[in-house]
Structure formats: C-alpha cells, structure tokens
XYZ file of C-alpha atoms in Angstrom:
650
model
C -47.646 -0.328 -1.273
C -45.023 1.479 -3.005
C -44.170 4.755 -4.319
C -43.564 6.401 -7.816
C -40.936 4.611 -9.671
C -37.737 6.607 -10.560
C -35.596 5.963 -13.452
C -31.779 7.111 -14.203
C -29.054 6.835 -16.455
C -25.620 5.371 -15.222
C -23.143 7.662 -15.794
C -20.732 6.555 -19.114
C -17.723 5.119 -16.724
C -20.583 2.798 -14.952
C -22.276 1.741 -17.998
C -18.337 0.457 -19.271
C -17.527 -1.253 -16.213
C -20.707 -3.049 -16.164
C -20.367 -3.785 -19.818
C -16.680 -5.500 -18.406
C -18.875 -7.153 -16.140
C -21.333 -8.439 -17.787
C -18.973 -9.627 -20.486
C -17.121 -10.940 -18.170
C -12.958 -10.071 -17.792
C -12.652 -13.068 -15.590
C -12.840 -16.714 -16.119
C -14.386 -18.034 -13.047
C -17.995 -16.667 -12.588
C -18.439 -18.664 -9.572
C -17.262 -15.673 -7.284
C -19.971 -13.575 -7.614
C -21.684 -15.198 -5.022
C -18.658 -15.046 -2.716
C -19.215 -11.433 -3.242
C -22.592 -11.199 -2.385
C -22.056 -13.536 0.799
C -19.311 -11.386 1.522
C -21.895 -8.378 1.560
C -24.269 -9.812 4.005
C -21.798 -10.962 6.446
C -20.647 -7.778 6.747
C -24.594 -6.192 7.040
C -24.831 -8.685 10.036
C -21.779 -7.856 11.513
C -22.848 -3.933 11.438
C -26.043 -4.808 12.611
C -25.128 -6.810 15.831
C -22.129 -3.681 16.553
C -25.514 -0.913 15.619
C -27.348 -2.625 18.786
C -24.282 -2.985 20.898
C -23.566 0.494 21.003
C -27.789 2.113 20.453
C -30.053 -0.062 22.914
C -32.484 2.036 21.596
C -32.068 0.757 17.927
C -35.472 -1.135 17.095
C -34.026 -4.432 15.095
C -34.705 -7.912 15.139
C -31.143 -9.453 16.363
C -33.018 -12.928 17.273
C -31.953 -15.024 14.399
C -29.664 -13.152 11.951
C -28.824 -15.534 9.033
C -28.136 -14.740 5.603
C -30.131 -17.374 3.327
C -30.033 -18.797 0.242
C -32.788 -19.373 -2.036
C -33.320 -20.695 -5.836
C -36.169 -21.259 -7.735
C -35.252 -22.872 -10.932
C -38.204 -22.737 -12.428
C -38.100 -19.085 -12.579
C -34.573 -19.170 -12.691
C -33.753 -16.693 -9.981
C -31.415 -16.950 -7.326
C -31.814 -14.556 -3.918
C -29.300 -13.929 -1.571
C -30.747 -12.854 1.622
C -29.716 -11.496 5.052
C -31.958 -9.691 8.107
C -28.887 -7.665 8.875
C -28.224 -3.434 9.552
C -29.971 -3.157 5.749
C -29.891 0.513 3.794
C -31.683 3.569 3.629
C -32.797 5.310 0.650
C -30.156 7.721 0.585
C -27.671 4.662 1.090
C -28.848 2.897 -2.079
C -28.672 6.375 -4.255
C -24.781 6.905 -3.050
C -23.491 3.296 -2.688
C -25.803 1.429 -5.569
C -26.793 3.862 -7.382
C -23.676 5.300 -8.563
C -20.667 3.191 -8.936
C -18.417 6.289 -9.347
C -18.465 6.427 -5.916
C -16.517 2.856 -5.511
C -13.800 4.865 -7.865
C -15.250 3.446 -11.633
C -13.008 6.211 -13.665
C -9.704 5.345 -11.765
C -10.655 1.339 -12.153
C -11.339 1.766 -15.594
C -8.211 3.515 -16.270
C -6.102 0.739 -14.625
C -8.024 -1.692 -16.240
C -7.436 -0.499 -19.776
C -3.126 -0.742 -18.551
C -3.321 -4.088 -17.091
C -2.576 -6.524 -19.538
C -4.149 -9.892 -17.990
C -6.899 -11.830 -16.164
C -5.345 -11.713 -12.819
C -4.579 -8.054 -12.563
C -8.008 -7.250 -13.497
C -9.735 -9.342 -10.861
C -7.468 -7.286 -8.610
C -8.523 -4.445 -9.281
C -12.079 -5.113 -9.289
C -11.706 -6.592 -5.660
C -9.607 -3.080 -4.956
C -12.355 -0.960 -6.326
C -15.100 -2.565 -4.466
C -17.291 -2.562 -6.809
C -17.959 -6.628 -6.394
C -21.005 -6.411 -6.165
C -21.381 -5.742 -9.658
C -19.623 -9.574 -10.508
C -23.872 -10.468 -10.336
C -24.178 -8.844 -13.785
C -22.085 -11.965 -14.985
C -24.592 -14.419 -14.485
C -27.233 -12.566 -14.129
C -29.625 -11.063 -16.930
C -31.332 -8.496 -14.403
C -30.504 -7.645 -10.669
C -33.034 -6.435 -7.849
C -32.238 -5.442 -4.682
C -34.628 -5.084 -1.992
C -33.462 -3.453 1.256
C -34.933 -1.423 4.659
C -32.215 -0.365 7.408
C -32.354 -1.634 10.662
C -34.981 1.245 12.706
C -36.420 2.478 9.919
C -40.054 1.649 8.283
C -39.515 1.889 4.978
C -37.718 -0.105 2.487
C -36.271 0.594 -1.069
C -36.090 -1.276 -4.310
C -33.368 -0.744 -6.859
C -33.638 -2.659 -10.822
C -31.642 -2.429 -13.043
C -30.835 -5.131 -16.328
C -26.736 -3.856 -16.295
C -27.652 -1.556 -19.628
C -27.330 2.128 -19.790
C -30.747 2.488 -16.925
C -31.498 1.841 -13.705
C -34.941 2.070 -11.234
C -35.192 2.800 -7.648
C -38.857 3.112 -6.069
C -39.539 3.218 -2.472
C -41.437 -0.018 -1.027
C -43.561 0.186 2.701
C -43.248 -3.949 3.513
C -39.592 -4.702 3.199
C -38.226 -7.174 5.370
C -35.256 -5.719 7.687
C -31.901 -6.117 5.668
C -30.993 -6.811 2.199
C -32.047 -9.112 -0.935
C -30.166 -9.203 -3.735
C -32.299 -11.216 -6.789
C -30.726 -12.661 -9.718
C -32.734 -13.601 -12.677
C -29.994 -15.827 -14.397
C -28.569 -16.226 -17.686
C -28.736 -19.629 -19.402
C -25.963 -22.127 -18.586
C -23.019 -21.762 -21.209
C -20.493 -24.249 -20.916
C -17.972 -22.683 -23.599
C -18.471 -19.444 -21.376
C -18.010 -20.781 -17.869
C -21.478 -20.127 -17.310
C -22.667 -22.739 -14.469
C -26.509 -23.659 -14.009
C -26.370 -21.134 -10.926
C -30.304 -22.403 -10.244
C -28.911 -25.680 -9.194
C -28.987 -26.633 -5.181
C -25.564 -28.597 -5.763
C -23.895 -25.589 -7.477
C -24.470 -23.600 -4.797
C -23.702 -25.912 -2.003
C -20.193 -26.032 -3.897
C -19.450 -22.595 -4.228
C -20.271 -22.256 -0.624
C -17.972 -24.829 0.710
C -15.493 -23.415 -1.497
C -15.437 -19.908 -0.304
C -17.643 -19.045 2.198
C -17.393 -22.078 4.949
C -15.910 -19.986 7.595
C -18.328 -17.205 7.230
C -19.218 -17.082 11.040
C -23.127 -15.947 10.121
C -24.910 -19.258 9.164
C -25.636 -20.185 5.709
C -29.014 -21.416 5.060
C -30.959 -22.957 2.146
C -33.906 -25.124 1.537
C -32.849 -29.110 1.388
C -33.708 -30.595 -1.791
C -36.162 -33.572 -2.712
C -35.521 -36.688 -3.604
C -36.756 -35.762 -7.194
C -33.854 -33.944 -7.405
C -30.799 -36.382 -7.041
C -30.104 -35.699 -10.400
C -28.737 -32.816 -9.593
C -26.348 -34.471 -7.726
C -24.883 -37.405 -7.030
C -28.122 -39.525 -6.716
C -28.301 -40.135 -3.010
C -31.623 -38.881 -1.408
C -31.721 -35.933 1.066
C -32.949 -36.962 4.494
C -34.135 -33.421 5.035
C -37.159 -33.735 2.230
C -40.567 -34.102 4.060
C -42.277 -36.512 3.065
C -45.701 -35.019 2.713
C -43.940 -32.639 0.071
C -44.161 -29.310 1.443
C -41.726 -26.661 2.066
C -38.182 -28.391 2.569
C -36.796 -27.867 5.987
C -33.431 -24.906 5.664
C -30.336 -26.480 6.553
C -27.056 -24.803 7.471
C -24.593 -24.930 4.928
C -21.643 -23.918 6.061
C -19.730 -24.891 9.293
C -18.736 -20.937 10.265
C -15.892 -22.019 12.366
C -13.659 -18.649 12.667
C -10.504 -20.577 10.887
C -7.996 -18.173 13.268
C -9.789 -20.493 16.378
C -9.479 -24.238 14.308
C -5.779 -25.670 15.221
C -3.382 -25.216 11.926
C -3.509 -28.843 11.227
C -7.289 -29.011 10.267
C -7.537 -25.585 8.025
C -5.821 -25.929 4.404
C -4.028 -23.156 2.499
C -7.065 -22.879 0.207
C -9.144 -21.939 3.134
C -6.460 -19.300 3.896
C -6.394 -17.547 0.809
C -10.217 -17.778 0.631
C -10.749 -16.426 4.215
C -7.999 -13.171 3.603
C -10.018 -12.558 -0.009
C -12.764 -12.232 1.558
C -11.805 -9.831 4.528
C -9.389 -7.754 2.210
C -11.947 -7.725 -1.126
C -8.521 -8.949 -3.001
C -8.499 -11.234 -5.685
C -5.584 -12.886 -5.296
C -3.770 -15.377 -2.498
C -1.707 -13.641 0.134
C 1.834 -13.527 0.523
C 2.309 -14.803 3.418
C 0.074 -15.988 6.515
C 0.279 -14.872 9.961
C -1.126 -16.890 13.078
C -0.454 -16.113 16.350
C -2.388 -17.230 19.829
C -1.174 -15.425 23.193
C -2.173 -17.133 26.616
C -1.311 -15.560 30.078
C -2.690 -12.510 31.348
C -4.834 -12.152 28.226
C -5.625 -13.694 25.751
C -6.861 -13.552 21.915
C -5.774 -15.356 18.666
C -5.158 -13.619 15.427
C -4.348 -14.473 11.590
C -2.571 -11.877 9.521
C -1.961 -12.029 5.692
C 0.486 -10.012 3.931
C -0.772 -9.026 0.445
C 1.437 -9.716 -2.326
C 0.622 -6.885 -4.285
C 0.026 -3.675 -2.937
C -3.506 -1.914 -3.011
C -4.357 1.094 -5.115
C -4.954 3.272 -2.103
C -1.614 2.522 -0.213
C -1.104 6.321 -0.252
C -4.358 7.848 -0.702
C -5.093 9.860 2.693
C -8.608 8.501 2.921
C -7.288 4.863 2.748
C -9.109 2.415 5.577
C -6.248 0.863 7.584
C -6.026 -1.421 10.312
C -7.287 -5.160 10.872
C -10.588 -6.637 12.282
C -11.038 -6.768 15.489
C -13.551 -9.422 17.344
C -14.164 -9.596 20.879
C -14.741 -13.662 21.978
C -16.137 -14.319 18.191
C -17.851 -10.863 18.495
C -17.544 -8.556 15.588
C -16.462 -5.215 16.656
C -15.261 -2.808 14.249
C -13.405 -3.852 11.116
C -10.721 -1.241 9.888
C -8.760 -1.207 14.221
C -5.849 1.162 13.227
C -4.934 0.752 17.362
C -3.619 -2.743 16.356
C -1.287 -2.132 13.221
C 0.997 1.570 13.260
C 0.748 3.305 9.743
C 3.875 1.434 8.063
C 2.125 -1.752 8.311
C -1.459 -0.368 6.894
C -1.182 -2.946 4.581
C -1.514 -6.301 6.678
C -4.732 -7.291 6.898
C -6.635 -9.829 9.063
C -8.613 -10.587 12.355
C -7.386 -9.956 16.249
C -9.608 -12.431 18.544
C -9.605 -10.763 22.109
C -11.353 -12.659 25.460
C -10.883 -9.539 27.431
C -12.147 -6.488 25.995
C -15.539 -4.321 26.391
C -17.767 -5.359 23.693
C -18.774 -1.717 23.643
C -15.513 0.109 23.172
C -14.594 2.822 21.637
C -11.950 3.870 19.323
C -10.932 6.565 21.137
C -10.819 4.140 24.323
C -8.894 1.888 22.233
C -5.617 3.887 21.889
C -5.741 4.082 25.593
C -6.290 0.456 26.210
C -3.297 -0.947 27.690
C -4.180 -4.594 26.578
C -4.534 -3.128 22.750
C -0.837 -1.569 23.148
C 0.868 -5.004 24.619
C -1.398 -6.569 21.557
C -0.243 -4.243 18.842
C 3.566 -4.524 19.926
C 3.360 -8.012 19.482
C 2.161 -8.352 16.247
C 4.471 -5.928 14.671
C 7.281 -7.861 15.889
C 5.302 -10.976 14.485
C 4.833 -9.165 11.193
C 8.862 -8.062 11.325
C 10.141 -11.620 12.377
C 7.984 -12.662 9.445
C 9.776 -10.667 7.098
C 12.828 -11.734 8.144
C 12.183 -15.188 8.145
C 11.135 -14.811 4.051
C 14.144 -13.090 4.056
C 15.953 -16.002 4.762
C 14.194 -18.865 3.882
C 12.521 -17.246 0.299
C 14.461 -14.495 -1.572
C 11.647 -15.004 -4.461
C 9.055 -13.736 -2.170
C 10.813 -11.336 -0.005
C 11.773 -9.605 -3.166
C 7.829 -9.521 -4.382
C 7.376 -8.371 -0.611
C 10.146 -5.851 -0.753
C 8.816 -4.162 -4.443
C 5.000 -3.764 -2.996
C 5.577 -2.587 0.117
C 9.136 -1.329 1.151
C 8.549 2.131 0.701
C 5.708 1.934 3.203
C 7.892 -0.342 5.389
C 10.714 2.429 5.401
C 8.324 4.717 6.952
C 8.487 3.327 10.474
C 12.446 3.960 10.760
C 10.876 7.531 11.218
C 8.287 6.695 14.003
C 9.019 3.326 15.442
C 11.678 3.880 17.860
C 11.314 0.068 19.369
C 11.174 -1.411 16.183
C 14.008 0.365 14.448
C 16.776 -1.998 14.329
C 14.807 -4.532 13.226
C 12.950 -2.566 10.041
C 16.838 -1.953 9.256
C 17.342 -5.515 8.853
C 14.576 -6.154 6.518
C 15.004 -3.438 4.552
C 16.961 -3.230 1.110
C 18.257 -0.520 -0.912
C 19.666 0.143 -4.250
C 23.921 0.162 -4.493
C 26.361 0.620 -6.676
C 27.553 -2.543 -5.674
C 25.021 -4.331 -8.203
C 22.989 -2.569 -10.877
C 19.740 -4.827 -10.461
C 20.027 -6.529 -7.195
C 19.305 -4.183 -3.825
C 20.904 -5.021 -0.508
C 20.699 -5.115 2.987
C 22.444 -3.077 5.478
C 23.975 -6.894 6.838
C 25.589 -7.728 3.652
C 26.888 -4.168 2.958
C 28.659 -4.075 5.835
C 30.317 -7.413 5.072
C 31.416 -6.103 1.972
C 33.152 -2.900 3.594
C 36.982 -2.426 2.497
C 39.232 -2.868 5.007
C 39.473 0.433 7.091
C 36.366 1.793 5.957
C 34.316 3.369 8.934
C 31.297 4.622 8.041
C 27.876 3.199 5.279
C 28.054 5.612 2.692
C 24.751 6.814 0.716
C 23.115 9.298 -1.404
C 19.498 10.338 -2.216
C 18.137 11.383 -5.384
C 15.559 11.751 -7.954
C 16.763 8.682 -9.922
C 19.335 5.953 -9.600
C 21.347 7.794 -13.040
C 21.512 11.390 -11.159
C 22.822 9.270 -8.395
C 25.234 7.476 -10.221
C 26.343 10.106 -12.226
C 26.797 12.438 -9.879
C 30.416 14.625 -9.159
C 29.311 13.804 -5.473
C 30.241 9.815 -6.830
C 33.095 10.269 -8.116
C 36.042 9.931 -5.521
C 34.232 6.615 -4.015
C 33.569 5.622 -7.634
C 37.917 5.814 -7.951
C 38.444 4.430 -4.617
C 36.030 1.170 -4.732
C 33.867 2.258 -1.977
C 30.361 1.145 -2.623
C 27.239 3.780 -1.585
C 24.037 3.115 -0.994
C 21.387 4.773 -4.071
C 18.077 6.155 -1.993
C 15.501 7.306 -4.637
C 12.216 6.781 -2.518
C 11.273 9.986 -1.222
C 10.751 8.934 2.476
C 15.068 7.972 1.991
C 15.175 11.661 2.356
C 13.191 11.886 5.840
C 14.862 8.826 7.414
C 18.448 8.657 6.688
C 18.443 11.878 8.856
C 16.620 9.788 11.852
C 18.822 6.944 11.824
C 22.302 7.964 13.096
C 23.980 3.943 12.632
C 23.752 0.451 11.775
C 25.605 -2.119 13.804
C 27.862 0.610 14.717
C 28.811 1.921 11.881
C 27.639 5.381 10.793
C 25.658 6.530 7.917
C 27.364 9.031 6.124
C 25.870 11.355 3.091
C 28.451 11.548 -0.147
C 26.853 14.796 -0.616
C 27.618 16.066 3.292
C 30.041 17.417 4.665
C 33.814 16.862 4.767
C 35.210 13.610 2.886
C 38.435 12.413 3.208
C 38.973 9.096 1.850
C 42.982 9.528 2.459
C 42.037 8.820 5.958
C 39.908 5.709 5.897
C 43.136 4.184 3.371
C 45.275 5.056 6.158
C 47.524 6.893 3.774
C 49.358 10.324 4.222
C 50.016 10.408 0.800
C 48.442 13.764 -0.706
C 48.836 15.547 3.345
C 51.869 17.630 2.145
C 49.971 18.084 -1.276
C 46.801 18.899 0.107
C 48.026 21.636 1.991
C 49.905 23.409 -0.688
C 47.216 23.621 -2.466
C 45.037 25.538 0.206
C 47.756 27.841 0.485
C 47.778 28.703 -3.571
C 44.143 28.671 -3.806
C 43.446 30.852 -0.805
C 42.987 34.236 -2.634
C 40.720 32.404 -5.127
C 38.756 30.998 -2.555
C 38.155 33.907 -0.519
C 37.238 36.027 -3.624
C 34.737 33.622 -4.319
C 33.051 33.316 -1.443
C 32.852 36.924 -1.445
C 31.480 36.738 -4.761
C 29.092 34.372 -4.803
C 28.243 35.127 -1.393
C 24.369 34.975 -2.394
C 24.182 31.754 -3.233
C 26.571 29.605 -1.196
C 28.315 30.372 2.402
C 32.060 28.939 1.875
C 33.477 27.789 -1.176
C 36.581 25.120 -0.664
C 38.472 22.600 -2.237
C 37.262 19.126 -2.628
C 38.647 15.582 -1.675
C 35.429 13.996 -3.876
C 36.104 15.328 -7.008
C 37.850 13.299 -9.438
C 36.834 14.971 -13.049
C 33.999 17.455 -12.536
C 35.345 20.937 -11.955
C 33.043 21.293 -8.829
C 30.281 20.469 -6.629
C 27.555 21.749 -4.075
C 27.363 20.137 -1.046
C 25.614 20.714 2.296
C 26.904 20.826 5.866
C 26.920 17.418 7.675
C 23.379 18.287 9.681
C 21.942 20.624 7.069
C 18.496 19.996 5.157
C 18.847 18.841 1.313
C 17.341 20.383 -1.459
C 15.015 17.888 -1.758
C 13.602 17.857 1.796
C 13.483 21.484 1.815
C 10.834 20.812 -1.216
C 9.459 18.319 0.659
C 8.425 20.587 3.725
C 7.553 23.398 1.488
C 4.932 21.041 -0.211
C 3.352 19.813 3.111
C 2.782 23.585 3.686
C 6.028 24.378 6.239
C 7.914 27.274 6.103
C 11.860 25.982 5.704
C 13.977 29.048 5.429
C 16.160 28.744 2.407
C 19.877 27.076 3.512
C 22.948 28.163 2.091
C 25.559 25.940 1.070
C 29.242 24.891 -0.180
C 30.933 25.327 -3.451
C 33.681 22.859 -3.815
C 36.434 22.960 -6.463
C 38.709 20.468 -7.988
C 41.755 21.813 -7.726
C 43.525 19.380 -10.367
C 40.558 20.642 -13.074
C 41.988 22.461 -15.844
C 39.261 24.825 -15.853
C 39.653 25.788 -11.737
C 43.142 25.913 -12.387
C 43.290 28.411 -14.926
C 40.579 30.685 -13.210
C 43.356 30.516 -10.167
C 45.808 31.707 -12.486
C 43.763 34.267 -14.609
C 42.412 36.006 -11.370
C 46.237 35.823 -10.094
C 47.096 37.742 -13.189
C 44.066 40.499 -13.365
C 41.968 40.448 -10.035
C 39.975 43.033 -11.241
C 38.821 41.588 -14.292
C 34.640 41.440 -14.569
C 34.512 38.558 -16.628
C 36.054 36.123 -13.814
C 33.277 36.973 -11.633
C 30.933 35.541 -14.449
C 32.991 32.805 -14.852
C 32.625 31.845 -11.361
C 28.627 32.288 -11.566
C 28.788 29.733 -14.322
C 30.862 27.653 -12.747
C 28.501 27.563 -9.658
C 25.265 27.064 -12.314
C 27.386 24.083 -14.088
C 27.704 22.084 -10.529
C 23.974 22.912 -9.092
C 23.074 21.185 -12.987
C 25.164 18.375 -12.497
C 23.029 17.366 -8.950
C 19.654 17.957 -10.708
C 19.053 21.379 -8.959
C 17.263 24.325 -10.448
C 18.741 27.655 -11.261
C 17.271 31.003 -9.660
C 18.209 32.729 -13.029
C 18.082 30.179 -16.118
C 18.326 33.146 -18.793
C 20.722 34.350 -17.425
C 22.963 31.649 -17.095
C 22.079 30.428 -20.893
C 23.222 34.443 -21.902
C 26.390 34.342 -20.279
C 26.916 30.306 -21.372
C 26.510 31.777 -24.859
C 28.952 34.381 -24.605
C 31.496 32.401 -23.822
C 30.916 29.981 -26.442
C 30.986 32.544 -29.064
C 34.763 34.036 -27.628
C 35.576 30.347 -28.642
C 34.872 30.764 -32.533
C-alpha cells in the first residue's frame, strides 16, 4: 500500500550537477558503487551505535549485511543494507535536495578547476557521491524505512529536471538504492555493471575492508562466460535460488600486520572514510600495548578540504571500540590544528556507550590524543627530512592550520616550530625553517627578526625593511593572518628571540659591535630635540612620542609600535571577532639624514610659529602610515593639503 505520489522540480544548480554526472566529468565509472557501499556501511554503523545508546529502539540488529543483487535480464543492479534507514523528512532534506550537500559552491569550483582530478575532489568534498549512480544508471530508486519507524519512503527520479517521492507501508528496515543501467559503452568507460564478475571486481578493489559483510548471490555454471570459465561450487544443483556468499574479507586493515595490506588498499580505505578522491599524503599507523591498548591508521590529505575553515566543518577521526563503531567525527582525539587528519582509533578499553561529553574527561582518550599528535608531528618532520617534494605539498595545504597550535598547544610548541616554514627575504620563492635561519644568522646577531603583513610586497617594501635590507640581516615575511596572533605567543626559538622590525627600539650598531655613529647619534638628539618635542605636541592625537630612527635608510619616516603593543592588524582582527580593543597610540620616527626632516628642523628653527609646518608634519605622519598599508582617519583632508603643496611647487 502506498500513498499519493509527489512530484518536484530540482532546483537549476541540482539539475547541472546531475547533468555533470550523468555526463560523466570522470573517467572511471566504476566508483559509483564504492559510493553507494560506502553509504550503507555507514547506515549499519549508525544503526548498531542507535541501539547501543536507545535499548528501547525496535530494530532488527541480528544479521546486518549490506547485499548485492543484479538481475541482468532487467538490467538493474540493487544495493542493499538493513541498517538505521531514513525517514521521510530525511529523504526530502538529504535526497531530495542536493543544495543541501553545497551544489552552488561545488558548481562554482567546478567551473575553476581545470582537470579530471580536481573535479573528482570536489565531488568527494561535496558529498554529493551518491549522485556518481546517475553515471551508469538511466533511472535511480531508492527505497528506505528508519530503524523504529513503520513506514517507509520511495524516492524516483531519471537524473532530468524531476523527481518523485511517495510514501510506501512494507519497506524493509534500511535502504535500497536500484539502478536500472545504461548499456555497456566501451568508448565511454561504460562497464556491463549487470555482470556478477564486474561487481566482484569492483568490490575487491575498493570495498574489501568494509567491516559489514558483502553479500551476493553465487552464479551458475551457465554463467562462466562471464568469467573466466571455471564453475562456481556455490550453484545448486536443482537450479534454484543461488546460495549468497560473502564477498569481501572485512578485515579492519589498521588490525592486519603492515606486511600483508598494500598501498592501494591504503588509499582505498582513507577514500572511503574521508569521501576524498584522491590518495593521501602520507599514512599513519600506530599500535600502543601496556596499560591500554588500541591501534590506529591516520592519513594526511594532500590537498586540503573545502571546509578547512568553515565553522560548521566535522573534525576529528573515527573512533571504534574492539572493532565496534562508535561515533565517527571524535574531535577528543585530534586538537583543532590537526582537523584535517583523518582516520580510525581502535580502543580495547573504552565503554561502548560513551559519551562525548565523557570523552573529554576520559583520561585514556587524553594519553591517546597526546600520542598521536606527536605521531602526526614526528611525521611531519620525518617528510621534512626524508621528502622536501611532499613536505612542501604538505606545508601549502595545511600550514596555516598547522600554525594555529603555536597558540594553544603549549606541549607541542617546540616541535610545530620545527615543522613550520615561513616566507624570508633570504629567498624570494623558497620558505624556511626556523633551524636553517638560525644557521644563516650573521655573526653577532641576537635575535630572529620578522614582520607581518598584508602581502609579501608591503613587507618587502616597507621603511620598517630598510636598515636590515642595508645591513644584510635577513627577516622573516608573515602574511597568514594567524602570524599576527602567534608571533606574540612565542617569546624564542632555540634561544634566540623573536623580534618585530616594526617594534620597538632597533639598533643594529649594537649587534655589529660597532660604536661608530654613538657620538653621531647623540648629536643629533640634541639638534632635533625642539623638533621632536613640538611634534609630539602636535600630533599628539595620533601618535604618543615621535623620535628618531636607527631603521630608516631612505624613507623620511615610519610608525612603529611599542615592543608589547597590539598591531594594526590584530587590533582589526579583535574588532572583527566582536572585541572591544581600545584604539593604541603609537611612534612617529624620523630619518634624521632625510632631506625633507632636515629642512622641517631647520624651517621650524627659523619661524616656530609658522602654521604651515604643523601641516607639514600631518603630512608627513599620513605619508609613513601609507607607506605600511594603514588607513587614514581623514583621506580628504590629507589629499587637500597634498595638493596645496604641490601647487606652491609650480
């Protein structure tokens, strides 16, 4: 018995993507079942956690099994599982719709991405694999009824601009997904998907270590042809139904020794936990025995995801409790810099009924998650060493994210500051690490040098520069926001400070051991003493001192802040998380050797009461907040007086 049939229009972004789909932007169609497989592991996995945690829940839990059947006569393949299923509502937001699995976004990346391979990234990113079945497939029905509940729903739909959903009364708990298949197409990488043998590859391929088991129907002896020509044992002989056999051997590959599990079955086990669509980085095992033990295999992407920095992202790995599935997205087991390493913890010890919450309290899950950051570090390091290729790809995805612990991860600090790399004057292209920047130190230098900004040319073009530009001394160039949060958390590395260029005092006399300019120096504070002090007095609104600089080789001046003050930049930074950062005043310096400071000394020597210096000074002030990429309070006003003085000059 069933209900009224409904019928509704995909919205335009779902109708394109499923046009992609169905005209396939990938070469190799043969995934679309990993998908689907994918799907019902997951169902069963919910299912079995559903029962764990509501005793109540009415669900058959006897047998669950996701099953494989083809009929090639009608040329349909189903893909079946009796796990946690999904309501009507379910099937309206997750099926239904597509926009929900983020179709505008996808599309929009998939019209910039240039080839095969980024595409089939995205596609795993968006989650929206499911859809892969409107490759093969010429029409796609999915029959499902959650676990508990007594009735089911169908949804149609052919992959054109419609789709149906009806309510159904006798649905089996769980999902089927039906696909009435397209004819083969060699030229199109279109497979006979209604052959036994096809399937039984595509299985072994990518789904062997699903840990659900795998069933379909063994084939006749009439049917060799299929194959290779030997005869299946597991035909009966009077001709009836063929017996189901298990197709896959759903060892958990983190619990078969490294020896027997190949680097294919790697990448195909992490694709199919992360919904990626291409091979990991790197690969992570790890098996603790003592006091407690579990097993676990990490992956490091090699590209990063699409919602890295969305706040809604799912983080964490999968955690099992003695093969037990028990919640997939554990953020107790990875901190927030390392959201992006995915892949499976394996405990013996734990409840098989905890909680999140009881999870951040576990002491077990602490000594756990400390141990596999340092695994993920010392990995890091080790591709550091051993493979500059990849710990370059590494660094470019994720070392923005990776920079975020220096701020949190106390423990961990001095060892995130040895895999991290930065941008330097030293080299244009290539960044470097803290270790080699230290090596390369002039003799007598004392402290790292650095400055943050916008972009590597404000850096590098910067008055701030100039001095260490003169002198040789190489600084670090931060750009990534989060340079601006940490560099103020990390006091040293291996000793030696970390100084801002754009901080404080510099004197670069000192580290050269020379006295040369002392004598110099201080004659000029004495003759520029009045000027300063006037200055300060008249600019008084906008900065609190105004002195002469040591970093100033050719700019006329420069704003700078006091050694622990807040930059510019972080100031915007705290405004735009919604903090209240009182507005910090800070220091004018002057070059006294500038032609233009000198002759404002002189002029205001001559006539102190002269209203035009005072406007020279504001301009002067404007001219160095420019030259750091800062914004004036007053731009008309500073263009008006800019233009005044250009037009004395005609």
């Amino acid at each position: 018995m069933t209900t009224g049939v409904e019928t509704f229009e995909f919205q335009v972004e779902a109708r394109q993507l499923l046009q992609l789909m169905i005209h396939s932007i990938y070469s190799n169609k043969d995934v679309f079942l990993r998908e689907l497989i994918s799907n019902s592991s997951d169902a069963l996995d919910k299912l079995r956690l559903e029962t764990l945690r509501d005793g109540d829940l009415e669900a058959d839990t006897s047998d669950l099994h996701i099953a494989l059947e083809v009929d090639k006569e009608q040329r349909t393949l189903t893909v079946r599982d009796n796990g946690i299923g999904m309501s009507h509502d379910d099937v309206v937001q997750l099926i239904g719709t597509i926009a929900n699995s983020g179709t505008a976004k996808f599309l929009k990346e998939l019209k910039e991405s240039q080839d095969a391979a980024a595409s089939q990234d995205l596609i795993g990113q968006f989650g929206v694999g499911f859809y892969s079945s409107f490759m093969v497939a010429d029409e796609v029905t999915l029959l499902t009824r959650r676990a508990g509940e007594g009735q089911g729903t169908r949804w149609v739909s052919s992959g054109e601009g419609t789709y149906t959903i009806e309510q159904v009364e006798d649905a089996p708990q769980g999902t089927a997904v039906t696909l009435r298949l397209k004819p083969e197409d060699a030229e199109d990488h279109l497979f006979d998907y209604s052959s036994p043998w096809k399937i039984r590859e595509i299985v072994k391929r990518y789904s062997d270590f699903i840990t659900w088991p795998i069933r379909m129907a063994g084939e006749s002896a009439g049917s060799s042809s299929d194959e290779s020509g030997s005869d299946d044992d597991s035909a009966p002989e009077d001709g009836g139904t063929p017996e189901l056999e298990t197709i896959n051997s759903m060892k958990a590959l983190w619990a078969r020794p490294r020896g027997e599990v190949t680097d294919e079955e790697y990448n195909e086990f992490y694709k199919h936990i992360s919904h990626d669509w291409t091979d990991p980085l790197e690969t992570i095992r790890m098996q603790a025995e003592g006091t407690f033990e579990y097993q676990s295999l990490l992956f490091i992407p090699s590209r990063a995801p699409q919602d890295l920095y969305m706040q809604d992202r799912k983080r964490g790995v999968q955690l099992y409790v003695k093969r037990v599935f028990i919640m997939d997205d554990c953020e107790a087991l990875m901190p927030e810099y390392l959201r992006f390493v995915k892949g499976v913890v394996d405990a013996a010890d734990l409840s098989l009924n905890v909680s999140r919450e009881a999870l951040q309290q576990d002491r077990q899950i602490q000594l756990m998650r400390r141990r596999l950051v340092k695994k993920v570090l010392s990995t890091v390091k080790d591709m550091m060493s051993d493979n500059a290729e990849r710990y370059a790809t590494f660094w470019k995805e994720f070392g923005r994210v990776l920079k975020e612990g220096l701020l949190g991860d106390f423990e961990n600090r001095d060892a995130i500051l040895e895999i991290s790399s930065f941008g330097s004057t030293h080299d244009a292209e290539q960044p470097t690490t803290l270790r080699s920047y230290v090596e390369r130190m002039k003799e007598g230098q004392e402290h790292i040098y650095y400055m943050t900004g916008e972009s590597r040319s404000i850096v590098e073009n910067s008055p701030h520069m100039e001095a260490f530009q003169a002198k040789g001394y190489e600084v670090l160039v931060l750009t990534d926001p989060i340079d601006e949060l940490w560099v103020d958390a990390v006091p040293e590395f291996d000793g030696k400070q970390l100084r801002s260029v754009a901080k404080g005092q510099v004197d670069l006399d000192d580290e050269d051991e020379s006295s040369e300019g002392g004598p110099e120096r201080e004659q000029q504070k004495k003759d520029f003493a009045d000027l300063l002090s006037w200055m300060t007095t008249t600019l008084n609104e906008q900065v609190k001192e105004v002195r002469l600089s040591s970093r100033l080789t050719t700019s006329p001046a420069c704003i700078v802040g006091d050694t622990h003050d807040v930059t510019p930049a972080l100031e915007n930074i705290y405004r735009a998380m919604g903090q209240n950062v009182p507005q910090i005043k800070r220091i004018l310096e002057l070059n006294p050797t500038h032609p233009l400071v000198s002759g404002l000394r002189t002029a205001h020597g001559e006539r102190p009461l002269d209203s035009g210096l005072a406007e020279t000074a504001e301009l002067l002030y404007g001219m160095a907040l420019l030259a750091e990429g800062g914004e004036l309070s007053d731009p008309s006003r500073f263009i008006k007086l800019m233009a005044g003085r250009l037009e004395q000059t005609l």
